[in-house]
Amino acid sequence: MVTLALNSRVQSLVTEYGVFWQFWPQFEQIHGERRLVGFEVELIGFHTSDLNHLDPACPACRHVRSVLLAIALAMPRETSFRRNYLTYNIDSHSNSILCLPALGNRSAVWVSIYVFLNRANGQSFETDLLNEVKTFLNKCGIHQR
Ligand SMILES: [Zn+2]
């Protein structure tokens, strides 16, 4: 099987849909201390610059979402998530459209990836895992915003 990161079809769709990612650390109060317990990676893409485009049933939006979802599903195969980390949840926000002020309120679709840590892995996650995420997404041609 050809790995997704090397799949040129995915890379060209990533370019076509302007896909980028955002990173949100997730904190929890543990014994009065704010601790990093995981993170969310958002994959965001869009197929039109029409600002009035707000149709949750749009087939093109659905296709953008399916590409984002395929990337999200491939990530644990290409990183050490499965080996090292407790939970990996994907939410494809399947009936929602995101309006992005940073993109002039352009309509986009997005997929969230939630990774929550196995407590035993402690501190090194931030650099190690984030580097893996960046490497994987870079290979797909997706840049952080
Ligand atoms: Zn659409």
PDB file of C-alpha atoms and ligand atoms in Angstrom:
ATOM      1  CA  MET A   1       0.000   0.000   0.000  1.00  0.00           C
ATOM      2  CA  VAL A   2       1.261   3.438  -0.934  1.00  0.00           C
ATOM      3  CA  THR A   3       1.550   5.638   2.137  1.00  0.00           C
ATOM      4  CA  LEU A   4      -0.673   8.645   2.185  1.00  0.00           C
ATOM      5  CA  ALA A   5       2.199  11.033   2.756  1.00  0.00           C
ATOM      6  CA  LEU A   6       3.632  10.081  -0.617  1.00  0.00           C
ATOM      7  CA  ASN A   7       0.338  10.081  -2.417  1.00  0.00           C
ATOM      8  CA  SER A   8       0.523  12.865  -4.965  1.00  0.00           C
ATOM      9  CA  ARG A   9      -3.258  12.857  -5.411  1.00  0.00           C
ATOM     10  CA  VAL A  10      -3.672  13.872  -1.770  1.00  0.00           C
ATOM     11  CA  GLN A  11      -0.991  16.534  -2.144  1.00  0.00           C
ATOM     12  CA  SER A  12      -2.700  18.076  -5.141  1.00  0.00           C
ATOM     13  CA  LEU A  13      -6.066  18.103  -3.318  1.00  0.00           C
ATOM     14  CA  VAL A  14      -4.390  19.704  -0.316  1.00  0.00           C
ATOM     15  CA  THR A  15      -3.188  22.491  -2.591  1.00  0.00           C
ATOM     16  CA  GLU A  16      -6.509  22.798  -4.375  1.00  0.00           C
ATOM     17  CA  TYR A  17      -8.443  23.065  -1.091  1.00  0.00           C
ATOM     18  CA  GLY A  18      -5.940  25.369   0.624  1.00  0.00           C
ATOM     19  CA  VAL A  19      -5.648  22.920   3.511  1.00  0.00           C
ATOM     20  CA  PHE A  20      -3.847  24.123   6.610  1.00  0.00           C
ATOM     21  CA  TRP A  21      -3.704  23.077  10.231  1.00  0.00           C
ATOM     22  CA  GLN A  22      -3.986  24.669  13.634  1.00  0.00           C
ATOM     23  CA  PHE A  23      -2.815  23.376  16.966  1.00  0.00           C
ATOM     24  CA  TRP A  24      -4.605  23.811  20.293  1.00  0.00           C
ATOM     25  CA  PRO A  25      -3.049  22.476  23.483  1.00  0.00           C
ATOM     26  CA  GLN A  26      -5.563  21.045  25.972  1.00  0.00           C
ATOM     27  CA  PHE A  27      -5.040  21.733  29.647  1.00  0.00           C
ATOM     28  CA  GLU A  28      -6.562  20.321  32.783  1.00  0.00           C
ATOM     29  CA  GLN A  29      -6.369  21.338  36.432  1.00  0.00           C
ATOM     30  CA  ILE A  30      -4.675  18.484  38.251  1.00  0.00           C
ATOM     31  CA  HIS A  31      -4.086  18.974  41.990  1.00  0.00           C
ATOM     32  CA  GLY A  32      -4.288  22.728  41.526  1.00  0.00           C
ATOM     33  CA  GLU A  33      -1.751  22.689  38.715  1.00  0.00           C
ATOM     34  CA  ARG A  34      -2.446  23.395  35.106  1.00  0.00           C
ATOM     35  CA  ARG A  35      -1.116  20.436  33.157  1.00  0.00           C
ATOM     36  CA  LEU A  36      -0.979  19.692  29.491  1.00  0.00           C
ATOM     37  CA  VAL A  37      -3.098  16.594  28.921  1.00  0.00           C
ATOM     38  CA  GLY A  38      -3.337  16.493  25.164  1.00  0.00           C
ATOM     39  CA  PHE A  39      -3.996  18.560  22.123  1.00  0.00           C
ATOM     40  CA  GLU A  40      -6.293  19.200  19.250  1.00  0.00           C
ATOM     41  CA  VAL A  41      -5.128  19.456  15.670  1.00  0.00           C
ATOM     42  CA  GLU A  42      -7.582  21.056  13.280  1.00  0.00           C
ATOM     43  CA  LEU A  43      -7.335  20.358   9.575  1.00  0.00           C
ATOM     44  CA  ILE A  44      -9.143  23.048   7.627  1.00  0.00           C
ATOM     45  CA  GLY A  45      -9.904  23.318   3.940  1.00  0.00           C
ATOM     46  CA  PHE A  46     -12.301  24.995   1.515  1.00  0.00           C
ATOM     47  CA  HIS A  47     -13.228  24.777  -2.137  1.00  0.00           C
ATOM     48  CA  THR A  48     -14.679  28.184  -2.886  1.00  0.00           C
ATOM     49  CA  SER A  49     -13.977  31.819  -2.119  1.00  0.00           C
ATOM     50  CA  ASP A  50     -17.708  32.626  -2.348  1.00  0.00           C
ATOM     51  CA  LEU A  51     -18.485  34.228   1.009  1.00  0.00           C
ATOM     52  CA  ASN A  52     -22.179  33.370   0.724  1.00  0.00           C
ATOM     53  CA  HIS A  53     -21.493  29.694   0.362  1.00  0.00           C
ATOM     54  CA  LEU A  54     -23.080  28.117   3.433  1.00  0.00           C
ATOM     55  CA  ASP A  55     -24.565  24.832   2.384  1.00  0.00           C
ATOM     56  CA  PRO A  56     -23.921  21.937   4.773  1.00  0.00           C
ATOM     57  CA  ALA A  57     -25.183  19.516   2.117  1.00  0.00           C
ATOM     58  CA  CYS A  58     -22.808  20.751  -0.592  1.00  0.00           C
ATOM     59  CA  PRO A  59     -21.131  17.763  -2.301  1.00  0.00           C
ATOM     60  CA  ALA A  60     -17.896  19.690  -2.881  1.00  0.00           C
ATOM     61  CA  CYS A  61     -17.674  20.545   0.832  1.00  0.00           C
ATOM     62  CA  ARG A  62     -18.295  16.900   1.562  1.00  0.00           C
ATOM     63  CA  HIS A  63     -15.404  15.987  -0.676  1.00  0.00           C
ATOM     64  CA  VAL A  64     -13.070  18.445   1.055  1.00  0.00           C
ATOM     65  CA  ARG A  65     -14.132  16.906   4.359  1.00  0.00           C
ATOM     66  CA  SER A  66     -13.457  13.378   3.111  1.00  0.00           C
ATOM     67  CA  VAL A  67      -9.909  14.364   2.115  1.00  0.00           C
ATOM     68  CA  LEU A  68      -9.312  15.911   5.559  1.00  0.00           C
ATOM     69  CA  LEU A  69     -10.725  12.803   7.179  1.00  0.00           C
ATOM     70  CA  ALA A  70      -8.460  10.506   5.153  1.00  0.00           C
ATOM     71  CA  ILE A  71      -5.460  12.531   6.327  1.00  0.00           C
ATOM     72  CA  ALA A  72      -6.673  12.376   9.948  1.00  0.00           C
ATOM     73  CA  LEU A  73      -7.137   8.618   9.702  1.00  0.00           C
ATOM     74  CA  ALA A  74      -3.679   8.135   8.211  1.00  0.00           C
ATOM     75  CA  MET A  75      -1.899  10.089  10.912  1.00  0.00           C
ATOM     76  CA  PRO A  76      -1.770   7.336  13.574  1.00  0.00           C
ATOM     77  CA  ARG A  77      -0.292   4.944  11.004  1.00  0.00           C
ATOM     78  CA  GLU A  78       2.523   7.348  10.195  1.00  0.00           C
ATOM     79  CA  THR A  79       3.352   8.511  13.705  1.00  0.00           C
ATOM     80  CA  SER A  80       3.875   6.847  17.062  1.00  0.00           C
ATOM     81  CA  PHE A  81       0.425   7.888  18.309  1.00  0.00           C
ATOM     82  CA  ARG A  82      -0.823   4.377  18.528  1.00  0.00           C
ATOM     83  CA  ARG A  83       2.233   3.144  20.352  1.00  0.00           C
ATOM     84  CA  ASN A  84       2.576   5.982  22.824  1.00  0.00           C
ATOM     85  CA  TYR A  85      -0.687   7.706  23.369  1.00  0.00           C
ATOM     86  CA  LEU A  86      -3.919   6.809  24.966  1.00  0.00           C
ATOM     87  CA  THR A  87      -6.698   8.127  22.824  1.00  0.00           C
ATOM     88  CA  TYR A  88      -7.042   9.448  19.340  1.00  0.00           C
ATOM     89  CA  ASN A  89     -10.465  10.786  18.455  1.00  0.00           C
ATOM     90  CA  ILE A  90     -11.580  12.334  15.226  1.00  0.00           C
ATOM     91  CA  ASP A  91     -14.542  14.651  14.846  1.00  0.00           C
ATOM     92  CA  SER A  92     -15.400  15.516  11.251  1.00  0.00           C
ATOM     93  CA  HIS A  93     -18.077  18.110  12.178  1.00  0.00           C
ATOM     94  CA  SER A  94     -20.073  16.503   9.425  1.00  0.00           C
ATOM     95  CA  ASN A  95     -22.980  18.954   9.204  1.00  0.00           C
ATOM     96  CA  SER A  96     -21.123  22.137  10.016  1.00  0.00           C
ATOM     97  CA  ILE A  97     -19.484  24.920   8.080  1.00  0.00           C
ATOM     98  CA  LEU A  98     -16.807  27.054   9.658  1.00  0.00           C
ATOM     99  CA  CYS A  99     -16.526  30.776   8.941  1.00  0.00           C
ATOM    100  CA  LEU A 100     -12.961  31.930   9.249  1.00  0.00           C
ATOM    101  CA  PRO A 101     -12.399  35.585  10.133  1.00  0.00           C
ATOM    102  CA  ALA A 102      -8.694  35.030   9.361  1.00  0.00           C
ATOM    103  CA  LEU A 103      -9.676  34.160   5.799  1.00  0.00           C
ATOM    104  CA  GLY A 104     -12.128  36.987   5.332  1.00  0.00           C
ATOM    105  CA  ASN A 105     -15.025  34.914   6.708  1.00  0.00           C
ATOM    106  CA  ARG A 106     -14.588  32.348   3.994  1.00  0.00           C
ATOM    107  CA  SER A 107     -16.594  29.163   4.511  1.00  0.00           C
ATOM    108  CA  ALA A 108     -14.528  26.114   5.254  1.00  0.00           C
ATOM    109  CA  VAL A 109     -14.931  22.616   6.544  1.00  0.00           C
ATOM    110  CA  TRP A 110     -12.745  21.133   9.223  1.00  0.00           C
ATOM    111  CA  VAL A 111     -11.801  17.957  10.962  1.00  0.00           C
ATOM    112  CA  SER A 112     -10.579  17.907  14.556  1.00  0.00           C
ATOM    113  CA  ILE A 113      -8.126  15.366  15.855  1.00  0.00           C
ATOM    114  CA  TYR A 114      -7.977  15.030  19.625  1.00  0.00           C
ATOM    115  CA  VAL A 115      -4.988  13.298  21.126  1.00  0.00           C
ATOM    116  CA  PHE A 116      -5.011  12.640  24.849  1.00  0.00           C
ATOM    117  CA  LEU A 117      -1.942  11.458  26.602  1.00  0.00           C
ATOM    118  CA  ASN A 118      -1.122   8.358  28.440  1.00  0.00           C
ATOM    119  CA  ARG A 119      -0.150   9.842  31.804  1.00  0.00           C
ATOM    120  CA  ALA A 120       2.968   7.664  31.991  1.00  0.00           C
ATOM    121  CA  ASN A 121       4.529   9.408  29.025  1.00  0.00           C
ATOM    122  CA  GLY A 122       4.904  12.624  30.924  1.00  0.00           C
ATOM    123  CA  GLN A 123       6.560  15.714  29.597  1.00  0.00           C
ATOM    124  CA  SER A 124       8.451  14.807  26.448  1.00  0.00           C
ATOM    125  CA  PHE A 125       5.283  14.641  24.436  1.00  0.00           C
ATOM    126  CA  GLU A 126       5.136  18.276  23.577  1.00  0.00           C
ATOM    127  CA  THR A 127       8.249  18.380  21.453  1.00  0.00           C
ATOM    128  CA  ASP A 128       8.379  14.778  20.248  1.00  0.00           C
ATOM    129  CA  LEU A 129       4.800  14.349  19.275  1.00  0.00           C
ATOM    130  CA  LEU A 130       4.338  17.801  17.864  1.00  0.00           C
ATOM    131  CA  ASN A 131       7.412  17.270  15.719  1.00  0.00           C
ATOM    132  CA  GLU A 132       5.912  14.058  14.411  1.00  0.00           C
ATOM    133  CA  VAL A 133       2.659  15.801  13.620  1.00  0.00           C
ATOM    134  CA  LYS A 134       4.515  18.567  11.793  1.00  0.00           C
ATOM    135  CA  THR A 135       6.644  16.120   9.838  1.00  0.00           C
ATOM    136  CA  PHE A 136       3.631  14.093   8.800  1.00  0.00           C
ATOM    137  CA  LEU A 137       1.576  17.117   7.766  1.00  0.00           C
ATOM    138  CA  ASN A 138       4.536  18.633   5.946  1.00  0.00           C
ATOM    139  CA  LYS A 139       4.883  15.449   3.940  1.00  0.00           C
ATOM    140  CA  CYS A 140       1.238  15.865   2.946  1.00  0.00           C
ATOM    141  CA  GLY A 141       2.006  19.447   1.896  1.00  0.00           C
ATOM    142  CA  ILE A 142      -0.058  20.956   4.745  1.00  0.00           C
ATOM    143  CA  HIS A 143       1.257  23.972   6.601  1.00  0.00           C
ATOM    144  CA  GLN A 144       0.477  25.399   9.992  1.00  0.00           C
ATOM    145  CA  ARG A 145      -1.398  28.649  10.203  1.00  0.00           C
TER     146      ARG A 145
HETATM  147 ZN    ZN B   1     -19.298  23.639  -0.651  1.00  0.00          ZN
END
